[in-house]
Coordinates of C-alpha atoms in Angstrom, one line a residue:
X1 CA 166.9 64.3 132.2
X2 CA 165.3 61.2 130.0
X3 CA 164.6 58.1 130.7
X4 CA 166.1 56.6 127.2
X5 CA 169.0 57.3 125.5
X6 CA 170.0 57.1 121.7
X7 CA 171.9 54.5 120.6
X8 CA 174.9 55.6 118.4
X9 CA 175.2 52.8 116.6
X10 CA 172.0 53.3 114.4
X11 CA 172.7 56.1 111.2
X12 CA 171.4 58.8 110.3
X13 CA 169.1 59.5 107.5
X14 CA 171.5 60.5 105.1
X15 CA 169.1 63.9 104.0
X16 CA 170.5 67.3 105.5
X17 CA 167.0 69.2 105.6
X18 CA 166.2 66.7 108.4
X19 CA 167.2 64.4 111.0
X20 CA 166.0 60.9 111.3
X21 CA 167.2 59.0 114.2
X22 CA 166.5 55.5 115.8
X23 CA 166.1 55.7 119.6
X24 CA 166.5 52.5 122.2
X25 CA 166.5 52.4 126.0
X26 CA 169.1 50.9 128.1
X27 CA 168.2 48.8 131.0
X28 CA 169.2 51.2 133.2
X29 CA 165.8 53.0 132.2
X30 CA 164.7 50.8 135.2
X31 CA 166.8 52.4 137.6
X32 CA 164.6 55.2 137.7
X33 CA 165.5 56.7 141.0
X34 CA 168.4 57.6 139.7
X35 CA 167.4 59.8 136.9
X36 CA 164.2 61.3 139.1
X37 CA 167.9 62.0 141.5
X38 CA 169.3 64.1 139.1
X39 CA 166.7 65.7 137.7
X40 CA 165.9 66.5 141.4
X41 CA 169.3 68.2 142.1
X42 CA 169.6 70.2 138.9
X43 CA 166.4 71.2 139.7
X44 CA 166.2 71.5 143.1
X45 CA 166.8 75.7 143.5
X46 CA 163.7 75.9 141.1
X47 CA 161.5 74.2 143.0
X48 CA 162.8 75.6 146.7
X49 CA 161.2 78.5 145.9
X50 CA 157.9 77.7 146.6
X51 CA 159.2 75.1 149.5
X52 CA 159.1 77.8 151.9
X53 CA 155.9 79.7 150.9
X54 CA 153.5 81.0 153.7
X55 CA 151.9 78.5 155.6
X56 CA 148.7 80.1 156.2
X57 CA 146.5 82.8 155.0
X58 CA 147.0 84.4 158.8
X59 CA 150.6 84.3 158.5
X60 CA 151.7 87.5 160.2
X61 CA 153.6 89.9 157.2
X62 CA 156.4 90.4 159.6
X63 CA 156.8 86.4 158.8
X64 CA 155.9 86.9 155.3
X65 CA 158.7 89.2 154.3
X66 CA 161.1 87.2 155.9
X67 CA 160.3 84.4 154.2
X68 CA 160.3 85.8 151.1
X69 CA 163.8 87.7 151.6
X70 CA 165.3 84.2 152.0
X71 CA 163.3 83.4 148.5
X72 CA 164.5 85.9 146.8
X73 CA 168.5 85.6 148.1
X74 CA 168.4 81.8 147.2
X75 CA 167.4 83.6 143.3
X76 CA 171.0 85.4 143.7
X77 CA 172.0 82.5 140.8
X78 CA 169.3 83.0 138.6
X79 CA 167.7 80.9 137.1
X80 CA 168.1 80.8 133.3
X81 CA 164.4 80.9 131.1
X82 CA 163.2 81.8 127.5
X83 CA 159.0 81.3 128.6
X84 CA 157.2 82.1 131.3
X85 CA 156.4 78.4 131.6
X86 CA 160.0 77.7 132.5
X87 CA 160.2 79.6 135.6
X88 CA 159.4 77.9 139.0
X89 CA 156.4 78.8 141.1
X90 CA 155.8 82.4 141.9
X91 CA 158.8 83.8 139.8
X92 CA 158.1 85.3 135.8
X93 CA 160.9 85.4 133.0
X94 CA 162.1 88.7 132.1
X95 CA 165.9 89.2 130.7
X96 CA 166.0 85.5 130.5
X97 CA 165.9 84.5 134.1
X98 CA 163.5 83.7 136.1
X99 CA 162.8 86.5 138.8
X100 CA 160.2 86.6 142.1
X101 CA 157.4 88.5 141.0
X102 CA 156.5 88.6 145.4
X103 CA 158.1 91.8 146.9
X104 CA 160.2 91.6 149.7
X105 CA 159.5 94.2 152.0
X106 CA 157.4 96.9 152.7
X107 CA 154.1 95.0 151.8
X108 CA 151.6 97.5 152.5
X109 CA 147.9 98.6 151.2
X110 CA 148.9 100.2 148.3
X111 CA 145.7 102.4 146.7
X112 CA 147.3 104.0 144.5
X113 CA 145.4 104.9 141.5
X114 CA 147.5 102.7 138.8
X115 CA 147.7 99.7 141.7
X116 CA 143.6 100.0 142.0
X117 CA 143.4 100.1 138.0
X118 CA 146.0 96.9 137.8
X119 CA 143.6 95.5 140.7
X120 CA 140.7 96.4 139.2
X121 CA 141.6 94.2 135.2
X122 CA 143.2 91.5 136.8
X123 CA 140.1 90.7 139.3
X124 CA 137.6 90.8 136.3
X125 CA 139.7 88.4 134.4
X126 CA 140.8 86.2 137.6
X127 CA 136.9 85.9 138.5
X128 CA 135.7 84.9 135.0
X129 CA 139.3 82.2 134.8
X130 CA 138.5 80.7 138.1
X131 CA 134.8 79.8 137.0
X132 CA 135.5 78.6 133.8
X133 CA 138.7 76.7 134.3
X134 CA 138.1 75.9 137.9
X135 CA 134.6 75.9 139.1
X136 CA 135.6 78.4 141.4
X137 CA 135.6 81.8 142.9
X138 CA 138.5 84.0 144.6
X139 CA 137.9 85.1 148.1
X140 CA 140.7 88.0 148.0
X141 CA 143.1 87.7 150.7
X142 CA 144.9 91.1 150.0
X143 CA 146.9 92.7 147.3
X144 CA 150.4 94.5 146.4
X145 CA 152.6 95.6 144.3
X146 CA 154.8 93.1 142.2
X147 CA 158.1 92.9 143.5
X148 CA 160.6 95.8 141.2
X149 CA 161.6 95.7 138.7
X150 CA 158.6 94.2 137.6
X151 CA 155.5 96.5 137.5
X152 CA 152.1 95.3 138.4
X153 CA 150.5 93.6 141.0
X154 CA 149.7 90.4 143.4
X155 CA 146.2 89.1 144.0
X156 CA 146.5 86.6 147.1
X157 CA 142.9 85.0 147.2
X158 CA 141.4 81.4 148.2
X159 CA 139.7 79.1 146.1
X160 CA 136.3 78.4 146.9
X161 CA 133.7 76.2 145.4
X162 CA 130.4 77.9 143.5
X163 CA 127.0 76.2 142.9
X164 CA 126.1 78.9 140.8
X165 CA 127.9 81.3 138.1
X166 CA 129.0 84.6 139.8
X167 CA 127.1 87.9 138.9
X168 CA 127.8 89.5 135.4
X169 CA 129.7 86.6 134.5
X170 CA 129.0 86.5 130.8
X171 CA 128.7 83.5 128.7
X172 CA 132.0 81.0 127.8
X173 CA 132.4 82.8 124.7
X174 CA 132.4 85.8 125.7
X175 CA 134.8 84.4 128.1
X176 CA 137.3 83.2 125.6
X177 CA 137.5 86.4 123.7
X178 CA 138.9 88.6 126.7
X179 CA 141.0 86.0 128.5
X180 CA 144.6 85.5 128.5
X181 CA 145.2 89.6 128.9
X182 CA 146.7 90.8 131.8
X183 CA 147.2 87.6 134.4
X184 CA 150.7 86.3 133.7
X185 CA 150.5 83.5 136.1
X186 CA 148.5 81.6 138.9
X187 CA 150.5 79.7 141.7
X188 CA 150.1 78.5 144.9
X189 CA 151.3 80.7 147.5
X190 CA 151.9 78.1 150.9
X191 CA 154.6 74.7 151.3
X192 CA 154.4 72.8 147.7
X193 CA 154.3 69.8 150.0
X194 CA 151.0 70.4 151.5
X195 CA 147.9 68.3 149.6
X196 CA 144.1 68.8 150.6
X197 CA 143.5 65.9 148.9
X198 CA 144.9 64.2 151.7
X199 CA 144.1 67.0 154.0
X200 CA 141.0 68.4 152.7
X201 CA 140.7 70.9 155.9
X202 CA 144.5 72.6 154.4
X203 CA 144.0 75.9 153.6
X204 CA 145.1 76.9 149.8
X205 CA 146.4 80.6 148.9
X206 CA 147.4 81.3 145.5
X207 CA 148.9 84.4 143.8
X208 CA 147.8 85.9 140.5
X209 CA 150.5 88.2 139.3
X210 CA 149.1 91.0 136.4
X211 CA 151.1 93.1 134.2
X212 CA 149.6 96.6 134.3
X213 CA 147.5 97.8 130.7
X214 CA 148.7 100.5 129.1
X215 CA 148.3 102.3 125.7
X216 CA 151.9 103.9 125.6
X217 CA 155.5 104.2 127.3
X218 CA 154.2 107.1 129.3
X219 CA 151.6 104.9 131.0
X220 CA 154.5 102.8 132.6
X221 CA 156.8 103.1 135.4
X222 CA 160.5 104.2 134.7
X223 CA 162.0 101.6 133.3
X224 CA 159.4 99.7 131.9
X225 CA 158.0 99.7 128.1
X226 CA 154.4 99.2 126.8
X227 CA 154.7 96.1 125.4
X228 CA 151.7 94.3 123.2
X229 CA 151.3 90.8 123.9
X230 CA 152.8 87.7 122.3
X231 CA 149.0 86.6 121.0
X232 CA 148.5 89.9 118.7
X233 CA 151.1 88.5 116.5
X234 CA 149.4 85.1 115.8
X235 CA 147.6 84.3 112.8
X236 CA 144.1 84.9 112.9
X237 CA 141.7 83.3 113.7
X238 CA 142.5 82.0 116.6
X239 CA 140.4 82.0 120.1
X240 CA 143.1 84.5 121.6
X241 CA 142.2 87.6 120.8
X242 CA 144.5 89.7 123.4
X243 CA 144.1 93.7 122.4
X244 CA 145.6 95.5 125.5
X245 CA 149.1 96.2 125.9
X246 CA 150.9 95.7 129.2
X247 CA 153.9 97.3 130.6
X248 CA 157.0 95.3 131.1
X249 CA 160.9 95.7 132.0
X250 CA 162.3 94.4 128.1
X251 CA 160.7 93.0 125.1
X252 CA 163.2 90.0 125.1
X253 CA 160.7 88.0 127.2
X254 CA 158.0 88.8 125.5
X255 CA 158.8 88.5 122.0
X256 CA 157.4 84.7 120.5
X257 CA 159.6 82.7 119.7
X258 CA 158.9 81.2 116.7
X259 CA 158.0 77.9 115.8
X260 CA 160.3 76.5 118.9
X261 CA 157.4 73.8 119.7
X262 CA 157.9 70.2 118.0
X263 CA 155.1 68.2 117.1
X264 CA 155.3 64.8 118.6
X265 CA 153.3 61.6 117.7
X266 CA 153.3 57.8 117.2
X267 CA 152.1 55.1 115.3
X268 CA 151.9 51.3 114.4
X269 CA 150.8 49.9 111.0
X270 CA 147.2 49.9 111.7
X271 CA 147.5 53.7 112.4
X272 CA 149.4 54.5 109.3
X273 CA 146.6 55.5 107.4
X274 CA 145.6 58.0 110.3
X275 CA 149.1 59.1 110.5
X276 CA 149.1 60.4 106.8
X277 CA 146.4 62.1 107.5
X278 CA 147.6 63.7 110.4
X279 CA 150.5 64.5 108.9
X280 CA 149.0 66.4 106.1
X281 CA 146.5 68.3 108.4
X282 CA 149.9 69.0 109.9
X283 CA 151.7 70.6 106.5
X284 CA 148.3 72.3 105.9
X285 CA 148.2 74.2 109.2
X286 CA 151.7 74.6 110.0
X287 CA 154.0 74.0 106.9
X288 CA 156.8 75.1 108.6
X289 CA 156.7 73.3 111.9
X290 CA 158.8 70.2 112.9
X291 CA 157.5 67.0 113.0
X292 CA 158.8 63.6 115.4
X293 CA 157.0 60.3 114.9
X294 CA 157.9 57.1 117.4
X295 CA 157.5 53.9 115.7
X296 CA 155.4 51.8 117.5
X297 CA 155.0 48.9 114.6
X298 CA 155.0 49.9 111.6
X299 CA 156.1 48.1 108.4
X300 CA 159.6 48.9 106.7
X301 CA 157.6 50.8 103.8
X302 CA 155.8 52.5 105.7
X303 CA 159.0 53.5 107.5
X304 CA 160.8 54.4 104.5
X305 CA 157.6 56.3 103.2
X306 CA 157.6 58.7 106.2
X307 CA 161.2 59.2 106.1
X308 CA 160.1 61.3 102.6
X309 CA 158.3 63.9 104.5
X310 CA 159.6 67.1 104.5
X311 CA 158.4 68.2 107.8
X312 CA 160.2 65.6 109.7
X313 CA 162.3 66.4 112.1
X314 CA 163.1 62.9 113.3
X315 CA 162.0 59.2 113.5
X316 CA 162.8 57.1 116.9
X317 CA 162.3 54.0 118.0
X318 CA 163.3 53.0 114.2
X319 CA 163.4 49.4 115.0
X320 CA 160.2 49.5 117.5
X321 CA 159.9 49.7 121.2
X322 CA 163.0 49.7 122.7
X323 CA 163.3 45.7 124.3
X324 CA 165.3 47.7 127.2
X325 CA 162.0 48.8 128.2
X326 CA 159.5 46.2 130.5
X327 CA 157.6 44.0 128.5
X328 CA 154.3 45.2 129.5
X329 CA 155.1 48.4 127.6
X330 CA 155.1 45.8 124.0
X331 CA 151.4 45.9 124.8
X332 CA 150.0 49.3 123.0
X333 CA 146.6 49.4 124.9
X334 CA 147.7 50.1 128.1
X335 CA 149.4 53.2 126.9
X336 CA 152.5 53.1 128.8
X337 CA 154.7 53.9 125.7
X338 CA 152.9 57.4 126.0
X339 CA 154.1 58.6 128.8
X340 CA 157.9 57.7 128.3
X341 CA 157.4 59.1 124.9
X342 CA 156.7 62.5 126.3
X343 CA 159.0 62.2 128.7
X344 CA 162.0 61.5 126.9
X345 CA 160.5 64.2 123.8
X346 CA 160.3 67.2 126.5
X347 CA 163.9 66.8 128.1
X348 CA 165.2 66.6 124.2
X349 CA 163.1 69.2 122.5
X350 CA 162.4 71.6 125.6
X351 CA 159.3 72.2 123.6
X352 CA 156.7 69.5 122.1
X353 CA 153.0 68.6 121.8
X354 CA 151.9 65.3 121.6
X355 CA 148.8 64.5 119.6
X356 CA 147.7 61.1 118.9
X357 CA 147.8 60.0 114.9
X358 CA 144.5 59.2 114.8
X359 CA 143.4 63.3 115.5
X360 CA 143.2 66.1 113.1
X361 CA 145.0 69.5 113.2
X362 CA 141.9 71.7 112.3
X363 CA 143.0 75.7 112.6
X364 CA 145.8 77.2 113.3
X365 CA 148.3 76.1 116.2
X366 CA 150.0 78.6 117.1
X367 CA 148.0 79.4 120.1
X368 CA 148.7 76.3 121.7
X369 CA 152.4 77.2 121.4
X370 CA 151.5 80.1 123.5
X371 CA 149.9 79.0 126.2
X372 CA 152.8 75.9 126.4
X373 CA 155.2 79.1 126.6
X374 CA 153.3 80.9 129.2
X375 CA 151.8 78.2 131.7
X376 CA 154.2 75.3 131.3
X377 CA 151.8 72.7 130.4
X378 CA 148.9 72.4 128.1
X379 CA 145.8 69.5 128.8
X380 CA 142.5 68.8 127.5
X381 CA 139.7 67.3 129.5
X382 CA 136.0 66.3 129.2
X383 CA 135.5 62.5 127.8
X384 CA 133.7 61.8 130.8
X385 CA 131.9 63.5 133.8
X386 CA 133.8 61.4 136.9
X387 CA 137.0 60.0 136.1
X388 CA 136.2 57.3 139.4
X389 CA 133.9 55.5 137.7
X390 CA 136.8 54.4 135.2
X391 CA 139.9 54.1 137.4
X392 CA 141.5 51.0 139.2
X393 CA 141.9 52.0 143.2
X394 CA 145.6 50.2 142.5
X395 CA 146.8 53.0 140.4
X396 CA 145.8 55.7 143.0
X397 CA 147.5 53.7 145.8
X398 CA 150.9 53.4 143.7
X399 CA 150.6 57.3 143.6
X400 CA 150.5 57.6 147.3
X401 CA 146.0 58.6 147.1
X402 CA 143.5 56.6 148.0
X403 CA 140.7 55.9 145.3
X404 CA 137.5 57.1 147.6
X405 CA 139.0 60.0 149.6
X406 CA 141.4 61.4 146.4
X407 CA 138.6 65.0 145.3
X408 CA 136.1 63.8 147.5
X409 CA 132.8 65.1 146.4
X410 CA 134.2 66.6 143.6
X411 CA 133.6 65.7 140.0
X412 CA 136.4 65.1 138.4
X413 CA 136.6 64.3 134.4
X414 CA 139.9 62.6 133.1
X415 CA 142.1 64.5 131.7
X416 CA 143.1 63.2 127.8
X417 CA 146.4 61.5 127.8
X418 CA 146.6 62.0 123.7
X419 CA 146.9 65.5 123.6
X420 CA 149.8 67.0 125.8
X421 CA 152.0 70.2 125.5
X422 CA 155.1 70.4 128.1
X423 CA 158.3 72.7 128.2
X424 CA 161.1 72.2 130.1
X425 CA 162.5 73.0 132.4
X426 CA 159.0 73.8 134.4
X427 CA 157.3 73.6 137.7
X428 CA 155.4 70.3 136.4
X429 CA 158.0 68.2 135.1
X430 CA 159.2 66.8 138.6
X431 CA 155.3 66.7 139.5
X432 CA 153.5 65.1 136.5
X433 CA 156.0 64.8 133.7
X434 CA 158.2 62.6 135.2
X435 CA 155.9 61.0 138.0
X436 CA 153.2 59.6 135.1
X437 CA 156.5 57.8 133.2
X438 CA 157.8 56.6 136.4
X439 CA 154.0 54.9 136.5
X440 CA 154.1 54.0 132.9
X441 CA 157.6 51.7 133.8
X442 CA 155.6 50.2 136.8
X443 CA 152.5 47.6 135.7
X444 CA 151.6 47.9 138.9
X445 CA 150.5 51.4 138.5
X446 CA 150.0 52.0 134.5
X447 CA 147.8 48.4 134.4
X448 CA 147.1 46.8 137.6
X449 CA 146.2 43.4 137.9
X450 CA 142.4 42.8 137.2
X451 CA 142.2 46.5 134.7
X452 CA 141.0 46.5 131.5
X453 CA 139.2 49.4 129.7
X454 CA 135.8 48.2 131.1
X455 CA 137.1 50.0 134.7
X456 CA 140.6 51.7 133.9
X457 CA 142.1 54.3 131.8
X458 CA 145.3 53.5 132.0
X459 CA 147.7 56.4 131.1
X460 CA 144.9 58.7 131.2
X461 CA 143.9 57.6 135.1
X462 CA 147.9 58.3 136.0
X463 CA 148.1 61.6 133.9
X464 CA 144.5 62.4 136.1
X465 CA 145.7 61.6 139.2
X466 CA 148.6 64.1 139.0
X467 CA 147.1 67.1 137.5
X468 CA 144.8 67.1 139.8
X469 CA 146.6 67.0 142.8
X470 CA 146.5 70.3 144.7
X471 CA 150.0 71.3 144.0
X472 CA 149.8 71.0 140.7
X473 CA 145.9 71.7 139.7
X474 CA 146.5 71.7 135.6
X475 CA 144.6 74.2 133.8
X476 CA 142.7 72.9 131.0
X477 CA 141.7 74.6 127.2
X478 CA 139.2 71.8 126.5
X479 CA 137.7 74.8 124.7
X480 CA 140.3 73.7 121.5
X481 CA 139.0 70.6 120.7
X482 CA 136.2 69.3 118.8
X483 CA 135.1 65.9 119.8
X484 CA 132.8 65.6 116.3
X485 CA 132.5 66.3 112.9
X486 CA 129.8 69.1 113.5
X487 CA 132.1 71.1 115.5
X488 CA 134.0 72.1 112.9
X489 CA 133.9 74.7 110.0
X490 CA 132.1 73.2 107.0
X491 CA 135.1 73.5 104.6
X492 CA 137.6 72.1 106.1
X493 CA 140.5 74.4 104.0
X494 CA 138.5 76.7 106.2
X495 CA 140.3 77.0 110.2
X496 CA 138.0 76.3 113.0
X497 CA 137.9 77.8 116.3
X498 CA 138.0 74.6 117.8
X499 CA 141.7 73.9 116.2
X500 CA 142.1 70.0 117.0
X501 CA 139.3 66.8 116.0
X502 CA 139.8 63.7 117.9
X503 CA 138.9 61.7 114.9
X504 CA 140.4 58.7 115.8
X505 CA 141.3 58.0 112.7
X506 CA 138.1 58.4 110.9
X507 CA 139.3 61.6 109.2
X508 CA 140.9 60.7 105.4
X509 CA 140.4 65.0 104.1
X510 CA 143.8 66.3 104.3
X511 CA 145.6 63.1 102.9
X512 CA 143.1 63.0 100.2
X513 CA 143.1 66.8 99.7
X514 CA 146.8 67.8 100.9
X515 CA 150.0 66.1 99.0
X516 CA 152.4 65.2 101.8
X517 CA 155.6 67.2 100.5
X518 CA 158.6 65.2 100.8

């Protein structure tokens, strides 16, 4: 569900190798409730999965089957997927539906040799993700067998805060080389409705679900097939390099979809420049790849320039921000077109990464795509050390926190609003998709009274807020972006491993070097 819709009045471009479209907003975008209504409802059996999680850590199993046996008959509709990403909370895609990767009953100590192996990969890689992404380390809970048909197995642990790296942990690097292997996915285990920001004494359990290694078919149970992962088939170099196969029940879930992830940026006329650019790094990296540009005020050349580009996909907001929308969104520096940008791009395209004009594709991109397919969401963070020092209380209290008890004690960096990859459906549209463009439509939360980028951060601070709330907790890949020039490879025909620049602008090489193709 968006919160804009076309208007059919405006034409086509008249090209067939491309679409180019003009987008406005009716009032009724400010009826909001409605459409957060009925995204709710035709959502609703996604997300009442992990309603009705364990409650505790101590929860007897008795309890804990039961529960999840009314889980898994509320999945006898599946639900339909193509990624990971799409599925709710505890459930994986295989066959194209979403399916509980918790068993059901008989949850017992399994020690089976090929449940201690499964055990024995996914721990090493859980430890080192939990330090790196999180700051954290798992306290293991227990562990089981995947629910059938899926093979593998369940780590239930706790998160728990580190001072200090654990033992053998190994350098970031080395880190990044041997991630992204066997874990599938990470979710919280108890009620989705619980929040230790507000009740820091709550105790979190999460679930790591692993697909089991193997070298050939005979390694995996009946029924399965040794499957090699999506990542082996992506151009190198990229900072995935996933070796090990793991056994699953088909290859249709598995297999990459290629190329299914749009591109999604705007611009007004002092950005132009850095959109060419952009655009060029774009053809350079990924000539093939489908390109949407909002016009946020630019010039009818200019326009009619971009329209020439053969890698786009489609131009909205051809006659400049919708009036439909509330005036405080006519004002670009408080950001609030961002968020109803992505908003309205996600529920359209299913598949999209926004990057700001003024940034620089630097490698190759098709790694991002992944991890947008596998987790559901893909955020950079790291412009800062505390996002508090730079965030209005006002904007916390319109997002039901309070400014000095919302991570207490925790440093928390803002996450960057200009780089964003979402799919839908997924388990963090209803949480921060939709939430941070509900905020964006409200000045009273995108850019209280008294803000200004002396003690705010707008879009960022709401995009912040909601990642890092416990339910959600957004994973970040900071580890693809170079904040400077010196980051990246000298040549820069040459990919990097760090495969996005925020140049803001400052970056002219691929427009001077690259002809845009039209």
């Amino acid at each position: 569900m968006i919160l804009s819709t076309r208007n059919p009045a405006h034409q086509k471009h008249a090209k067939s190798r491309k679409r180019v479209t003009a987008v406005t907003s009716p009032m009724a975008i400010l009826g909001v409730g409605v459409v957060v209504a009925y995204f709710f409802f035709s959502f609703q059996q996604d997300l009442s999965m992990s309603h009705h999680l364990l409650s505790s850590s101590t929860q007897s199993p008795t309890t804990h089957v039961s529960t999840l046996k009314s889980i898994d008959r509320q999945y006898s509709q599946k639900t339909k997927c193509k990624y990971h990403g799409n599925c709710p909370s505890n459930t994986v895609c295989e066959n194209g539906v979403c399916i509980p990767f918790m068993p059901t009953n008989n949850i017992t100590s399994n020690h089976s040799q090929q449940h201690e192996r499964c055990v024995q990969t996914c721990l090493e890689e859980l430890v080192k993700d939990e330090y790196f992404y999180h700051g954290t380390e798992p306290k293991i809970v227990r562990t089981f067998p995947s629910k059938s048909p899926l093979s593998g197995c369940v780590i239930q642990f706790e998160r728990q805060r580190v001072s200090q790296p654990p033992k053998n942990i190994g350098t970031f690097h080395s880190w990044i080389d041997t991630r992204l292997r066997n874990i599938v996915r990470v979710d919280m285990e108890q009620d989705m409705t619980m929040d230790s920001n507000k009740n820091p004494d709550f105790p979190l359990v999460w679930n790591a679900y692993c697909s089991p290694s193997c070298k050939s078919d005979t390694d995996c149970p009946s029924g399965n097939r040794c499957i090699g992962r999506p990542e082996q088939r992506i151009a190198s170099p990229v900072p995935i390099h996933s070796e090990p196969k793991s056994c699953h029940t088909s290859a249709t879930s598995h297999n990459k979809h290629p190329e299914d992830m749009i591109i999604v940026t705007g611009s007004d006329s002092a950005y132009y420049s850095a959109l060419q650019n952009f655009a060029a790094s774009l053809q350079y990296w990924a000539p093939t790849r489908k390109l949407v540009i909002y016009n946020l005020g630019m010039t009818n050349l200019q326009l009619k320039n971009i329209k020439k580009w053969i890698n786009l996909h489609a131009l909205h907001w051809e006659s400049g921000i919708p009036t439909t929308l509330p005036p405080h969104v006519n004002n670009l520096k408080n950001y609030a077109w961002k968020s109803i940008i992505i908003n309205e791009t996600v529920h359209e395209y299913k598949s999209i990464f926004w990057l700001d004009a003024g940034a620089t594709f630097t490698g190759n991109i098709d790694s991002i795509e992944e991890i947008i397919h596998r987790n559901g969401i893909f955020l950079v963070r790291g412009q800062d050390e505390d996002m508090k020092r730079l965030s209005h209380p006002r904007t916390y209290q319109a997002l039901g926190y309070e400014k000095e008890t919302f991570r207490k004690g925790l440093k928390s960096p803002h996450f960057a609003g200009g780089i964003q990859g979402h799919v839908y459906p997924s388990r963090f549209i209803d949480s921060l998709v939709i939430p941070n463009a509900k905020c964006a439509l409200d000045p009273d939360c995108i850019a209280p009274t008294g803000s200004s980028l002396g003690n705010h951060r707008y879009d960022q601070t709401s995009l912040s807020i909601l990642a890092y709330q416990t339910t959600v907790q957004a994973t970040h890949y900071t580890e693809y972006l170079a904040a400077g020039r010196d980051q990246l490879n000298a040549d820069l025909f040459q990919p990097s491993e760090k495969i996005m620049w925020t140049s803001r602008g400052s970056c002219n090489f691929y427009y001077q070097n690259v002809q845009l193709k039209v």
